[in-house]
mmCIF file of N, CA and C in Angstrom:
data_model
loop_
_atom_site.group_PDB
_atom_site.id
_atom_site.type_symbol
_atom_site.label_atom_id
_atom_site.label_comp_id
_atom_site.label_asym_id
_atom_site.label_seq_id
_atom_site.Cartn_x
_atom_site.Cartn_y
_atom_site.Cartn_z
ATOM 1 N N PHE A 1 40.286 5.807 63.992
ATOM 2 C CA PHE A 1 41.215 4.786 65.305
ATOM 3 C C PHE A 1 42.473 4.268 64.562
ATOM 4 N N GLY A 2 42.590 4.016 63.774
ATOM 5 C CA GLY A 2 44.030 3.690 63.069
ATOM 6 C C GLY A 2 44.985 4.715 63.168
ATOM 7 N N LEU A 3 44.775 6.095 62.884
ATOM 8 C CA LEU A 3 46.038 7.247 63.123
ATOM 9 C C LEU A 3 45.811 7.489 64.656
ATOM 10 N N LEU A 4 45.090 6.999 64.910
ATOM 11 C CA LEU A 4 44.957 7.324 67.086
ATOM 12 C C LEU A 4 46.153 5.992 67.238
ATOM 13 N N THR A 5 46.340 5.042 66.847
ATOM 14 C CA THR A 5 46.376 3.719 67.221
ATOM 15 C C THR A 5 47.963 4.124 66.740
ATOM 16 N N ARG A 6 48.081 5.008 65.386
ATOM 17 C CA ARG A 6 49.211 5.016 64.869
ATOM 18 C C ARG A 6 50.730 6.123 65.920
ATOM 19 N N TYR A 7 49.596 6.984 66.050
ATOM 20 C CA TYR A 7 49.877 8.353 66.675
ATOM 21 C C TYR A 7 50.587 7.378 68.308
ATOM 22 N N PHE A 8 49.703 6.717 68.797
ATOM 23 C CA PHE A 8 49.778 6.349 70.066
ATOM 24 C C PHE A 8 51.606 5.421 70.132
ATOM 25 N N LEU A 9 50.941 4.688 69.386
ATOM 26 C CA LEU A 9 52.528 3.543 69.261
ATOM 27 C C LEU A 9 53.689 4.732 68.773
ATOM 28 N N GLY A 10 53.009 5.696 68.185
ATOM 29 C CA GLY A 10 54.194 6.370 67.602
ATOM 30 C C GLY A 10 55.412 7.352 68.956
ATOM 31 N N GLN A 11 54.223 7.482 69.995
ATOM 32 C CA GLN A 11 55.040 8.329 70.982
ATOM 33 C C GLN A 11 55.306 7.443 72.243
ATOM 34 N N GLY A 12 55.236 6.161 71.751
ATOM 35 C CA GLY A 12 55.674 5.078 72.681
ATOM 36 C C GLY A 12 54.845 4.359 73.545
ATOM 37 N N TYR A 13 53.557 4.296 73.330
ATOM 38 C CA TYR A 13 53.012 3.485 74.162
ATOM 39 C C TYR A 13 53.257 1.915 73.849
ATOM 40 N N PRO A 14 53.144 1.086 75.118
ATOM 41 C CA PRO A 14 53.700 -0.183 74.026
ATOM 42 C C PRO A 14 52.056 -0.889 73.488
ATOM 43 N N SER A 15 52.393 -2.079 72.714
ATOM 44 C CA SER A 15 50.977 -2.214 72.124
ATOM 45 C C SER A 15 50.257 -3.459 73.297
ATOM 46 N N GLU A 16 50.872 -3.066 74.093
ATOM 47 C CA GLU A 16 50.082 -4.720 75.094
ATOM 48 C C GLU A 16 49.217 -3.508 75.979
ATOM 49 N N ASN A 17 48.345 -2.231 75.584
ATOM 50 C CA ASN A 17 48.179 -1.557 76.491
ATOM 51 C C ASN A 17 46.646 -1.204 75.981
ATOM 52 N N LEU A 18 46.140 -1.193 76.965
ATOM 53 C CA LEU A 18 44.464 -1.970 76.603
ATOM 54 C C LEU A 18 43.783 -0.889 75.686
ATOM 55 N N MET A 19 44.332 0.177 75.997
ATOM 56 C CA MET A 19 43.280 1.186 74.707
ATOM 57 C C MET A 19 43.896 1.177 73.247
ATOM 58 N N ILE A 20 45.578 0.989 73.555
ATOM 59 C CA ILE A 20 45.842 0.738 71.747
ATOM 60 C C ILE A 20 45.257 -0.468 71.450
ATOM 61 N N GLN A 21 45.352 -1.506 72.278
ATOM 62 C CA GLN A 21 44.617 -2.968 71.409
ATOM 63 C C GLN A 21 42.873 -2.798 71.156
ATOM 64 N N PHE A 22 42.394 -2.025 71.744
ATOM 65 C CA PHE A 22 40.522 -1.739 71.675
ATOM 66 C C PHE A 22 40.786 -0.974 70.337
ATOM 67 N N PHE A 23 41.372 0.185 70.371
ATOM 68 C CA PHE A 23 42.023 0.765 68.914
ATOM 69 C C PHE A 23 42.249 -0.668 67.805
ATOM 70 N N VAL A 24 43.398 -1.227 67.959
ATOM 71 C CA VAL A 24 43.153 -2.013 66.831
ATOM 72 C C VAL A 24 42.185 -2.657 66.675
ATOM 73 N N TYR A 25 41.138 -3.500 67.317
ATOM 74 C CA TYR A 25 40.034 -4.619 67.603
ATOM 75 C C TYR A 25 38.672 -3.710 66.510
ATOM 76 N N LEU A 26 38.315 -2.076 66.817
ATOM 77 C CA LEU A 26 38.081 -1.076 66.238
ATOM 78 C C LEU A 26 37.839 -1.869 64.555
ATOM 79 N N VAL A 27 39.205 -1.768 64.200
ATOM 80 C CA VAL A 27 39.973 -0.916 63.057
ATOM 81 C C VAL A 27 39.874 -2.590 62.451
ATOM 82 N N LEU A 28 40.404 -3.830 63.126
ATOM 83 C CA LEU A 28 40.120 -4.920 62.547
ATOM 84 C C LEU A 28 39.192 -5.386 62.131
ATOM 85 N N LEU A 29 37.629 -5.139 63.346
ATOM 86 C CA LEU A 29 36.174 -4.589 62.941
ATOM 87 C C LEU A 29 35.720 -3.995 61.735
ATOM 88 N N ASN A 30 36.231 -2.677 61.456
ATOM 89 C CA ASN A 30 35.771 -1.641 60.682
ATOM 90 C C ASN A 30 35.977 -2.344 58.881
ATOM 91 N N THR A 31 37.425 -2.734 59.194
ATOM 92 C CA THR A 31 38.543 -3.339 57.790
ATOM 93 C C THR A 31 37.066 -4.775 57.640
ATOM 94 N N THR A 32 37.495 -5.612 58.520
ATOM 95 C CA THR A 32 36.360 -7.250 57.722
ATOM 96 C C THR A 32 34.884 -6.558 57.593
ATOM 97 N N LEU A 33 33.869 -5.132 58.163
ATOM 98 C CA LEU A 33 32.872 -5.191 57.906
ATOM 99 C C LEU A 33 32.855 -4.539 56.372
ATOM 100 N N MET A 34 33.818 -3.442 56.220
ATOM 101 C CA MET A 34 34.147 -3.329 55.033
ATOM 102 C C MET A 34 34.669 -3.952 53.803
ATOM 103 N N VAL A 35 35.338 -4.749 54.088
ATOM 104 C CA VAL A 35 35.532 -6.078 52.782
ATOM 105 C C VAL A 35 34.082 -6.679 53.107
ATOM 106 N N PHE A 36 33.426 -7.048 53.761
ATOM 107 C CA PHE A 36 32.524 -8.003 54.102
ATOM 108 C C PHE A 36 30.775 -7.134 52.946
ATOM 109 N N ASN A 37 30.752 -5.675 53.219
ATOM 110 C CA ASN A 37 30.371 -5.166 52.317
ATOM 111 C C ASN A 37 30.047 -4.696 50.977
ATOM 112 N N LEU A 38 31.243 -5.111 50.811
ATOM 113 C CA LEU A 38 31.611 -4.804 48.938
ATOM 114 C C LEU A 38 31.821 -6.530 48.095
ATOM 115 N N VAL A 39 31.126 -6.906 49.271
ATOM 116 C CA VAL A 39 31.163 -8.644 48.399
ATOM 117 C C VAL A 39 29.942 -7.974 46.669
ATOM 118 N N PRO A 40 29.907 -8.766 45.603
ATOM 119 C CA PRO A 40 29.127 -8.234 45.058
ATOM 120 C C PRO A 40 27.887 -8.837 44.819
ATOM 121 N N ILE A 41 26.548 -9.528 45.729
ATOM 122 C CA ILE A 41 25.739 -9.615 46.285
ATOM 123 C C ILE A 41 24.907 -9.384 46.205
ATOM 124 N N PRO A 42 23.299 -8.832 45.994
ATOM 125 C CA PRO A 42 22.105 -8.003 46.623
ATOM 126 C C PRO A 42 21.702 -8.324 48.204
ATOM 127 N N PRO A 43 21.769 -7.936 48.788
ATOM 128 C CA PRO A 43 22.077 -6.104 49.218
ATOM 129 C C PRO A 43 22.950 -5.661 49.679
ATOM 130 N N LEU A 44 23.843 -5.899 49.395
ATOM 131 C CA LEU A 44 25.036 -5.643 50.260
ATOM 132 C C LEU A 44 25.560 -4.288 48.834
ATOM 133 N N ASP A 45 26.959 -3.410 49.515
ATOM 134 C CA ASP A 45 26.886 -2.835 48.692
ATOM 135 C C ASP A 45 27.240 -3.200 47.229
ATOM 136 N N GLY A 46 28.490 -3.458 47.281
ATOM 137 C CA GLY A 46 29.397 -4.005 46.212
ATOM 138 C C GLY A 46 28.390 -4.384 44.916
ATOM 139 N N SER A 47 26.927 -4.837 45.269
ATOM 140 C CA SER A 47 26.362 -5.221 44.242
ATOM 141 C C SER A 47 25.834 -4.288 43.137
ATOM 142 N N HIS A 48 25.568 -3.082 43.998
ATOM 143 C CA HIS A 48 25.456 -1.817 42.945
ATOM 144 C C HIS A 48 27.087 -1.546 41.829
ATOM 145 N N VAL A 49 27.864 -1.788 42.108
ATOM 146 C CA VAL A 49 29.247 -1.743 41.183
ATOM 147 C C VAL A 49 28.805 -2.951 40.263
ATOM 148 N N LEU A 50 28.450 -3.905 40.366
ATOM 149 C CA LEU A 50 28.936 -4.700 39.906
ATOM 150 C C LEU A 50 27.459 -4.733 38.654
ATOM 151 N N LEU A 51 25.970 -4.919 38.825
ATOM 152 C CA LEU A 51 25.061 -3.974 38.084
ATOM 153 C C LEU A 51 24.889 -2.854 37.351
ATOM 154 N N ALA A 52 26.327 -1.962 37.857
ATOM 155 C CA ALA A 52 25.967 -1.177 36.511
ATOM 156 C C ALA A 52 27.203 -1.516 36.152
ATOM 157 N N VAL A 53 27.741 -2.640 36.002
ATOM 158 C CA VAL A 53 28.878 -2.667 35.328
ATOM 159 C C VAL A 53 28.593 -3.892 34.285
ATOM 160 N N ILE A 54 27.120 -4.903 34.470
ATOM 161 C CA ILE A 54 26.508 -5.768 33.917
ATOM 162 C C ILE A 54 25.914 -4.792 32.555
ATOM 163 N N PRO A 55 25.740 -5.223 30.954
ATOM 164 C CA PRO A 55 25.094 -4.358 30.383
ATOM 165 C C PRO A 55 23.483 -4.662 30.460
ATOM 166 N N ASP A 56 22.525 -3.638 29.972
ATOM 167 C CA ASP A 56 20.430 -3.104 30.367
ATOM 168 C C ASP A 56 20.707 -5.096 29.409
ATOM 169 N N ARG A 57 21.601 -5.338 28.692
ATOM 170 C CA ARG A 57 21.010 -6.356 27.770
ATOM 171 C C ARG A 57 21.031 -7.717 28.364
ATOM 172 N N TYR A 58 21.870 -8.065 29.774
ATOM 173 C CA TYR A 58 21.246 -8.895 30.814
ATOM 174 C C TYR A 58 20.458 -8.785 32.162
ATOM 175 N N TRP A 59 19.365 -8.453 31.258
ATOM 176 C CA TRP A 59 18.520 -8.252 32.570
ATOM 177 C C TRP A 59 17.467 -9.034 33.484
ATOM 178 N N THR A 60 17.942 -10.435 32.359
ATOM 179 C CA THR A 60 17.444 -11.342 33.428
ATOM 180 C C THR A 60 18.072 -11.800 33.964
ATOM 181 N N LEU A 61 19.447 -11.487 33.975
ATOM 182 C CA LEU A 61 20.766 -12.290 34.800
ATOM 183 C C LEU A 61 20.820 -10.876 35.955
ATOM 184 N N LYS A 62 19.969 -9.124 35.863
ATOM 185 C CA LYS A 62 20.242 -8.724 37.239
ATOM 186 C C LYS A 62 19.198 -9.135 37.786
ATOM 187 N N GLY A 63 17.780 -9.809 37.271
ATOM 188 C CA GLY A 63 16.579 -9.806 37.561
ATOM 189 C C GLY A 63 16.869 -10.780 39.169
ATOM 190 N N PHE A 64 18.009 -11.807 38.463
ATOM 191 C CA PHE A 64 17.771 -13.295 39.012
ATOM 192 C C PHE A 64 18.821 -12.776 40.268
ATOM 193 N N LEU A 65 19.737 -11.746 40.118
ATOM 194 C CA LEU A 65 20.864 -11.448 41.315
ATOM 195 C C LEU A 65 19.923 -10.432 41.957
ATOM 196 N N MET A 66 18.781 -10.056 41.742
ATOM 197 C CA MET A 66 18.481 -8.943 42.649
ATOM 198 C C MET A 66 16.871 -10.062 43.858
ATOM 199 N N MET A 67 16.723 -10.808 43.134
ATOM 200 C CA MET A 67 15.815 -11.643 43.514
ATOM 201 C C MET A 67 16.550 -12.595 44.420
ATOM 202 N N ARG A 68 17.255 -13.552 44.027
ATOM 203 C CA ARG A 68 17.821 -14.428 44.553
ATOM 204 C C ARG A 68 19.456 -13.777 45.504
ATOM 205 N N GLY A 69 19.472 -12.774 45.181
ATOM 206 C CA GLY A 69 20.848 -11.852 45.925
ATOM 207 C C GLY A 69 20.813 -12.648 47.469
ATOM 208 N N PRO A 70 19.954 -12.130 48.651
ATOM 209 C CA PRO A 70 19.815 -11.929 50.086
ATOM 210 C C PRO A 70 20.255 -13.977 50.389
ATOM 211 N N MET A 71 19.276 -14.877 49.047
ATOM 212 C CA MET A 71 19.534 -16.220 49.353
ATOM 213 C C MET A 71 20.849 -16.922 48.948
ATOM 214 N N LEU A 72 21.100 -16.648 47.969
ATOM 215 C CA LEU A 72 22.738 -16.569 47.340
ATOM 216 C C LEU A 72 24.159 -16.176 49.294
ATOM 217 N N LEU A 73 23.777 -15.170 49.157
ATOM 218 C CA LEU A 73 24.445 -14.683 50.329
ATOM 219 C C LEU A 73 24.360 -15.611 51.208
ATOM 220 N N PHE A 74 23.324 -15.275 51.899
ATOM 221 C CA PHE A 74 23.166 -15.931 53.109
ATOM 222 C C PHE A 74 23.503 -17.759 53.016
ATOM 223 N N GLY A 75 23.360 -18.674 51.513
ATOM 224 C CA GLY A 75 24.546 -19.383 51.624
ATOM 225 C C GLY A 75 25.893 -19.600 51.564
ATOM 226 N N LEU A 76 25.910 -18.100 51.409
ATOM 227 C CA LEU A 76 27.376 -17.869 50.922
ATOM 228 C C LEU A 76 27.968 -17.843 52.828
ATOM 229 N N VAL A 77 27.793 -17.412 53.634
ATOM 230 C CA VAL A 77 27.714 -17.421 54.537
ATOM 231 C C VAL A 77 27.411 -18.385 55.316
ATOM 232 N N ILE A 78 26.948 -19.270 55.011
ATOM 233 C CA ILE A 78 26.936 -20.155 55.886
ATOM 234 C C ILE A 78 27.829 -21.680 55.022
ATOM 235 N N LEU A 79 28.314 -21.257 53.733
ATOM 236 C CA LEU A 79 29.311 -22.757 53.404
ATOM 237 C C LEU A 79 30.762 -21.415 54.297
ATOM 238 N N ASP A 80 30.873 -20.056 54.556
ATOM 239 C CA ASP A 80 32.022 -19.681 54.827
ATOM 240 C C ASP A 80 31.768 -20.665 56.173
ATOM 241 N N MET A 81 30.607 -20.792 56.990
ATOM 242 C CA MET A 81 30.691 -21.135 58.342
ATOM 243 C C MET A 81 30.947 -22.949 58.506
ATOM 244 N N ALA A 82 30.473 -23.502 57.725
ATOM 245 C CA ALA A 82 30.836 -24.893 57.379
ATOM 246 C C ALA A 82 32.487 -25.585 56.918
ATOM 247 N N THR A 83 33.271 -24.217 55.822
ATOM 248 C CA THR A 83 33.956 -24.809 55.881
ATOM 249 C C THR A 83 35.604 -23.556 56.660
ATOM 250 N N ASN A 84 35.157 -23.787 58.089
ATOM 251 C CA ASN A 84 36.138 -22.539 59.062
ATOM 252 C C ASN A 84 36.594 -21.532 58.313
ATOM 253 N N GLY A 85 35.274 -20.516 57.306
ATOM 254 C CA GLY A 85 36.101 -19.679 57.102
ATOM 255 C C GLY A 85 36.937 -19.686 55.063
ATOM 256 N N GLY A 86 36.674 -20.682 55.099
ATOM 257 C CA GLY A 86 37.380 -21.021 54.022
ATOM 258 C C GLY A 86 37.066 -20.156 52.226
ATOM 259 N N VAL A 87 35.874 -19.065 52.701
ATOM 260 C CA VAL A 87 35.677 -18.590 51.331
ATOM 261 C C VAL A 87 35.669 -16.825 51.614
ATOM 262 N N PHE A 88 35.711 -16.736 52.943
ATOM 263 C CA PHE A 88 35.932 -15.149 53.011
ATOM 264 C C PHE A 88 37.758 -15.107 53.331
ATOM 265 N N ARG A 89 37.586 -16.117 54.304
ATOM 266 C CA ARG A 89 39.748 -15.527 55.055
ATOM 267 C C ARG A 89 39.953 -15.046 54.627
ATOM 268 N N PRO A 90 40.456 -15.687 53.504
ATOM 269 C CA PRO A 90 41.693 -15.295 52.522
ATOM 270 C C PRO A 90 41.878 -14.104 52.370
ATOM 271 N N VAL A 91 41.219 -13.414 51.227
ATOM 272 C CA VAL A 91 40.871 -12.159 51.270
ATOM 273 C C VAL A 91 41.208 -11.487 52.908
ATOM 274 N N LEU A 92 40.653 -11.605 53.793
ATOM 275 C CA LEU A 92 40.006 -10.769 54.633
ATOM 276 C C LEU A 92 41.406 -10.513 55.590
ATOM 277 N N HIS A 93 42.437 -11.625 55.469
ATOM 278 C CA HIS A 93 43.402 -11.997 55.843
ATOM 279 C C HIS A 93 44.378 -11.152 55.275
ATOM 280 N N TRP A 94 44.138 -10.557 53.517
ATOM 281 C CA TRP A 94 45.211 -10.213 53.712
ATOM 282 C C TRP A 94 44.770 -8.890 53.284
ATOM 283 N N PHE A 95 43.945 -8.533 53.179
ATOM 284 C CA PHE A 95 43.740 -6.771 53.553
ATOM 285 C C PHE A 95 43.782 -6.747 54.957
ATOM 286 N N GLN A 96 43.689 -7.285 56.060
ATOM 287 C CA GLN A 96 43.523 -6.926 57.235
ATOM 288 C C GLN A 96 45.611 -6.632 57.698
ATOM 289 N N TYR A 97 45.914 -7.418 57.004
ATOM 290 C CA TYR A 97 47.622 -7.975 56.777
ATOM 291 C C TYR A 97 48.224 -6.343 56.510
ATOM 292 N N PHE A 98 47.312 -5.777 55.059
ATOM 293 C CA PHE A 98 47.906 -4.602 54.940
ATOM 294 C C PHE A 98 47.384 -3.070 55.011
ATOM 295 N N VAL A 99 46.150 -3.216 55.954
ATOM 296 C CA VAL A 99 45.333 -2.323 56.629
ATOM 297 C C VAL A 99 46.954 -1.980 57.887
ATOM 298 N N PHE A 100 47.084 -3.318 58.801
ATOM 299 C CA PHE A 100 48.367 -3.369 60.339
ATOM 300 C C PHE A 100 49.311 -2.773 59.527
ATOM 301 N N THR A 101 49.928 -3.659 58.629
ATOM 302 C CA THR A 101 51.468 -2.856 57.736
ATOM 303 C C THR A 101 51.395 -1.632 58.002
ATOM 304 N N ILE A 102 50.181 -0.350 57.233
ATOM 305 C CA ILE A 102 50.012 0.746 57.173
ATOM 306 C C ILE A 102 50.018 1.506 58.667
ATOM 307 N N LEU A 103 49.563 0.483 59.852
ATOM 308 C CA LEU A 103 49.062 1.187 61.137
ATOM 309 C C LEU A 103 50.655 1.556 61.809
ATOM 310 N N VAL A 104 51.575 -0.076 61.292
ATOM 311 C CA VAL A 104 52.546 0.182 62.564
ATOM 312 C C VAL A 104 53.416 0.581 62.158
ATOM 313 N N ALA A 105 53.511 0.939 60.079
ATOM 314 C CA ALA A 105 54.746 1.530 59.661
ATOM 315 C C ALA A 105 55.207 2.681 60.023
#
C-alpha cells in the first residue's frame, strides 16, 4: 500500500482523495503494529531476538521473562494508556515520520 500511495501521488492524485487516505491509514496501522511487535517482551516477536542475545548462564532471567512477560506487557500497555501515550509514542512517531518521508519523497 505504501508503493501504491507513492505511485498515485506521483501520478498527480490529490492527497485529499479517499483512496489515498485509506492507503495512508493502512500504512500507518501496519507500521504501528510492526513497531509494537518488536518490543522485546514475550510473547511478542522482539523477545525472540532478546532471548537469543542473552547468554544461557542467565537462564533465570530468561525464565522470568517467559513466565512474567505477558504481565509485563500488559502493565506496559496500561502505563502507556495512563500516561497518554508517553511510553510508545516517541518511538512510534519517529518511525511513522520516517516511513511517511519515504512515501512522499
